[in-house]
Amino acid sequence: MCRSIHTLHNFEPAATTDEVQAAALQYVRKIAGTTKPSKANQEAFDRAVAEIAHATQHLLNDLVATRPPKNREEEAAKARAKAIASGRYAA
């Protein structure tokens, strides 16, 4: 479930609102132990996602990078190559 949460800091271009929202959603899903809350819990679930996304965006805005930003495409290519080399995915 949380494997889709990726590092969002110090990338060029910067993380989008959609990426921050997706990370918050995955976090709340993991903590709640469900991918789809019941109707009784939907409001609390949605509120938690919104609050975590908000806090995450503030964190990303306030972090100071000491290294040059990483290129998204290069990092994605490295991750794919590593996954293929490990045998997790076919080429």
JSON list of C-alpha atoms in Angstrom, two decimals:
[
{"chain": "A", "resi": 1, "resn": "MET", "atom": "CA", "xyz": [0.00, 0.00, 0.00]},
{"chain": "A", "resi": 2, "resn": "CYS", "atom": "CA", "xyz": [2.68, 2.56, 0.93]},
{"chain": "A", "resi": 3, "resn": "ARG", "atom": "CA", "xyz": [5.08, 1.62, -1.82]},
{"chain": "A", "resi": 4, "resn": "SER", "atom": "CA", "xyz": [3.53, 4.35, -3.93]},
{"chain": "A", "resi": 5, "resn": "ILE", "atom": "CA", "xyz": [4.65, 7.04, -1.49]},
{"chain": "A", "resi": 6, "resn": "HIS", "atom": "CA", "xyz": [7.76, 8.53, -3.02]},
{"chain": "A", "resi": 7, "resn": "THR", "atom": "CA", "xyz": [10.22, 11.18, -1.95]},
{"chain": "A", "resi": 8, "resn": "LEU", "atom": "CA", "xyz": [8.80, 14.52, -3.02]},
{"chain": "A", "resi": 9, "resn": "HIS", "atom": "CA", "xyz": [11.54, 16.87, -1.80]},
{"chain": "A", "resi": 10, "resn": "ASN", "atom": "CA", "xyz": [14.27, 18.34, -3.99]},
{"chain": "A", "resi": 11, "resn": "PHE", "atom": "CA", "xyz": [13.06, 17.36, -7.43]},
{"chain": "A", "resi": 12, "resn": "GLU", "atom": "CA", "xyz": [12.87, 19.43, -10.57]},
{"chain": "A", "resi": 13, "resn": "PRO", "atom": "CA", "xyz": [10.13, 20.11, -11.40]},
{"chain": "A", "resi": 14, "resn": "ALA", "atom": "CA", "xyz": [8.79, 20.38, -7.85]},
{"chain": "A", "resi": 15, "resn": "ALA", "atom": "CA", "xyz": [6.13, 18.02, -6.54]},
{"chain": "A", "resi": 16, "resn": "THR", "atom": "CA", "xyz": [2.66, 18.78, -7.81]},
{"chain": "A", "resi": 17, "resn": "THR", "atom": "CA", "xyz": [-0.46, 19.16, -5.72]},
{"chain": "A", "resi": 18, "resn": "ASP", "atom": "CA", "xyz": [-1.67, 15.84, -7.14]},
{"chain": "A", "resi": 19, "resn": "GLU", "atom": "CA", "xyz": [1.51, 14.08, -5.98]},
{"chain": "A", "resi": 20, "resn": "VAL", "atom": "CA", "xyz": [1.17, 15.54, -2.49]},
{"chain": "A", "resi": 21, "resn": "GLN", "atom": "CA", "xyz": [-2.50, 14.51, -2.38]},
{"chain": "A", "resi": 22, "resn": "ALA", "atom": "CA", "xyz": [-1.66, 10.97, -3.57]},
{"chain": "A", "resi": 23, "resn": "ALA", "atom": "CA", "xyz": [1.02, 10.58, -0.89]},
{"chain": "A", "resi": 24, "resn": "ALA", "atom": "CA", "xyz": [-1.40, 11.79, 1.79]},
{"chain": "A", "resi": 25, "resn": "LEU", "atom": "CA", "xyz": [-4.07, 9.38, 0.57]},
{"chain": "A", "resi": 26, "resn": "GLN", "atom": "CA", "xyz": [-1.67, 6.43, 0.67]},
{"chain": "A", "resi": 27, "resn": "TYR", "atom": "CA", "xyz": [-0.53, 7.41, 4.17]},
{"chain": "A", "resi": 28, "resn": "VAL", "atom": "CA", "xyz": [-4.09, 7.60, 5.49]},
{"chain": "A", "resi": 29, "resn": "ARG", "atom": "CA", "xyz": [-4.97, 4.30, 3.80]},
{"chain": "A", "resi": 30, "resn": "LYS", "atom": "CA", "xyz": [-2.02, 2.64, 5.51]},
{"chain": "A", "resi": 31, "resn": "ILE", "atom": "CA", "xyz": [-2.82, 4.08, 8.92]},
{"chain": "A", "resi": 32, "resn": "ALA", "atom": "CA", "xyz": [-6.55, 3.29, 8.62]},
{"chain": "A", "resi": 33, "resn": "GLY", "atom": "CA", "xyz": [-5.84, -0.18, 7.27]},
{"chain": "A", "resi": 34, "resn": "THR", "atom": "CA", "xyz": [-8.28, 0.20, 4.40]},
{"chain": "A", "resi": 35, "resn": "THR", "atom": "CA", "xyz": [-8.30, 1.53, 0.87]},
{"chain": "A", "resi": 36, "resn": "LYS", "atom": "CA", "xyz": [-11.97, 2.48, 1.05]},
{"chain": "A", "resi": 37, "resn": "PRO", "atom": "CA", "xyz": [-13.49, 3.62, 4.33]},
{"chain": "A", "resi": 38, "resn": "SER", "atom": "CA", "xyz": [-17.06, 2.86, 5.32]},
{"chain": "A", "resi": 39, "resn": "LYS", "atom": "CA", "xyz": [-19.69, 5.56, 4.88]},
{"chain": "A", "resi": 40, "resn": "ALA", "atom": "CA", "xyz": [-19.53, 6.16, 8.63]},
{"chain": "A", "resi": 41, "resn": "ASN", "atom": "CA", "xyz": [-15.78, 6.90, 8.39]},
{"chain": "A", "resi": 42, "resn": "GLN", "atom": "CA", "xyz": [-15.64, 8.67, 5.02]},
{"chain": "A", "resi": 43, "resn": "GLU", "atom": "CA", "xyz": [-15.72, 12.22, 6.44]},
{"chain": "A", "resi": 44, "resn": "ALA", "atom": "CA", "xyz": [-12.94, 11.53, 8.95]},
{"chain": "A", "resi": 45, "resn": "PHE", "atom": "CA", "xyz": [-10.90, 9.77, 6.26]},
{"chain": "A", "resi": 46, "resn": "ASP", "atom": "CA", "xyz": [-11.27, 12.66, 3.79]},
{"chain": "A", "resi": 47, "resn": "ARG", "atom": "CA", "xyz": [-10.49, 15.25, 6.46]},
{"chain": "A", "resi": 48, "resn": "ALA", "atom": "CA", "xyz": [-7.32, 13.37, 7.44]},
{"chain": "A", "resi": 49, "resn": "VAL", "atom": "CA", "xyz": [-6.18, 13.21, 3.80]},
{"chain": "A", "resi": 50, "resn": "ALA", "atom": "CA", "xyz": [-6.74, 16.97, 3.40]},
{"chain": "A", "resi": 51, "resn": "GLU", "atom": "CA", "xyz": [-4.93, 17.83, 6.63]},
{"chain": "A", "resi": 52, "resn": "ILE", "atom": "CA", "xyz": [-1.96, 15.60, 5.86]},
{"chain": "A", "resi": 53, "resn": "ALA", "atom": "CA", "xyz": [-1.70, 16.95, 2.31]},
{"chain": "A", "resi": 54, "resn": "HIS", "atom": "CA", "xyz": [-1.77, 20.49, 3.73]},
{"chain": "A", "resi": 55, "resn": "ALA", "atom": "CA", "xyz": [0.95, 19.71, 6.29]},
{"chain": "A", "resi": 56, "resn": "THR", "atom": "CA", "xyz": [3.02, 17.93, 3.65]},
{"chain": "A", "resi": 57, "resn": "GLN", "atom": "CA", "xyz": [2.87, 20.90, 1.30]},
{"chain": "A", "resi": 58, "resn": "HIS", "atom": "CA", "xyz": [3.98, 23.22, 4.12]},
{"chain": "A", "resi": 59, "resn": "LEU", "atom": "CA", "xyz": [6.86, 20.86, 4.90]},
{"chain": "A", "resi": 60, "resn": "LEU", "atom": "CA", "xyz": [7.98, 20.74, 1.27]},
{"chain": "A", "resi": 61, "resn": "ASN", "atom": "CA", "xyz": [7.77, 24.53, 1.01]},
{"chain": "A", "resi": 62, "resn": "ASP", "atom": "CA", "xyz": [9.89, 25.00, 4.15]},
{"chain": "A", "resi": 63, "resn": "LEU", "atom": "CA", "xyz": [12.59, 22.39, 3.54]},
{"chain": "A", "resi": 64, "resn": "VAL", "atom": "CA", "xyz": [15.97, 23.74, 2.44]},
{"chain": "A", "resi": 65, "resn": "ALA", "atom": "CA", "xyz": [17.94, 21.67, -0.07]},
{"chain": "A", "resi": 66, "resn": "THR", "atom": "CA", "xyz": [21.71, 21.52, 0.21]},
{"chain": "A", "resi": 67, "resn": "ARG", "atom": "CA", "xyz": [22.16, 19.66, -3.07]},
{"chain": "A", "resi": 68, "resn": "PRO", "atom": "CA", "xyz": [20.97, 20.48, -6.57]},
{"chain": "A", "resi": 69, "resn": "PRO", "atom": "CA", "xyz": [17.49, 19.15, -7.38]},
{"chain": "A", "resi": 70, "resn": "LYS", "atom": "CA", "xyz": [17.22, 15.69, -8.91]},
{"chain": "A", "resi": 71, "resn": "ASN", "atom": "CA", "xyz": [15.75, 15.18, -12.35]},
{"chain": "A", "resi": 72, "resn": "ARG", "atom": "CA", "xyz": [12.49, 13.26, -12.18]},
{"chain": "A", "resi": 73, "resn": "GLU", "atom": "CA", "xyz": [12.98, 11.36, -15.43]},
{"chain": "A", "resi": 74, "resn": "GLU", "atom": "CA", "xyz": [16.53, 10.29, -14.55]},
{"chain": "A", "resi": 75, "resn": "GLU", "atom": "CA", "xyz": [15.48, 9.08, -11.10]},
{"chain": "A", "resi": 76, "resn": "ALA", "atom": "CA", "xyz": [12.51, 7.17, -12.57]},
{"chain": "A", "resi": 77, "resn": "ALA", "atom": "CA", "xyz": [14.81, 5.50, -15.11]},
{"chain": "A", "resi": 78, "resn": "LYS", "atom": "CA", "xyz": [17.22, 4.49, -12.32]},
{"chain": "A", "resi": 79, "resn": "ALA", "atom": "CA", "xyz": [14.34, 3.02, -10.30]},
{"chain": "A", "resi": 80, "resn": "ARG", "atom": "CA", "xyz": [13.06, 1.05, -13.32]},
{"chain": "A", "resi": 81, "resn": "ALA", "atom": "CA", "xyz": [16.55, -0.30, -14.04]},
{"chain": "A", "resi": 82, "resn": "LYS", "atom": "CA", "xyz": [16.99, -1.31, -10.41]},
{"chain": "A", "resi": 83, "resn": "ALA", "atom": "CA", "xyz": [13.60, -3.08, -10.36]},
{"chain": "A", "resi": 84, "resn": "ILE", "atom": "CA", "xyz": [14.41, -4.96, -13.57]},
{"chain": "A", "resi": 85, "resn": "ALA", "atom": "CA", "xyz": [17.86, -5.93, -12.29]},
{"chain": "A", "resi": 86, "resn": "SER", "atom": "CA", "xyz": [16.32, -7.27, -9.07]},
{"chain": "A", "resi": 87, "resn": "GLY", "atom": "CA", "xyz": [13.94, -9.46, -11.05]},
{"chain": "A", "resi": 88, "resn": "ARG", "atom": "CA", "xyz": [10.80, -7.75, -9.70]},
{"chain": "A", "resi": 89, "resn": "TYR", "atom": "CA", "xyz": [9.77, -6.62, -13.17]},
{"chain": "A", "resi": 90, "resn": "ALA", "atom": "CA", "xyz": [10.43, -7.85, -16.69]},
{"chain": "A", "resi": 91, "resn": "ALA", "atom": "CA", "xyz": [12.23, -5.63, -19.14]}
]
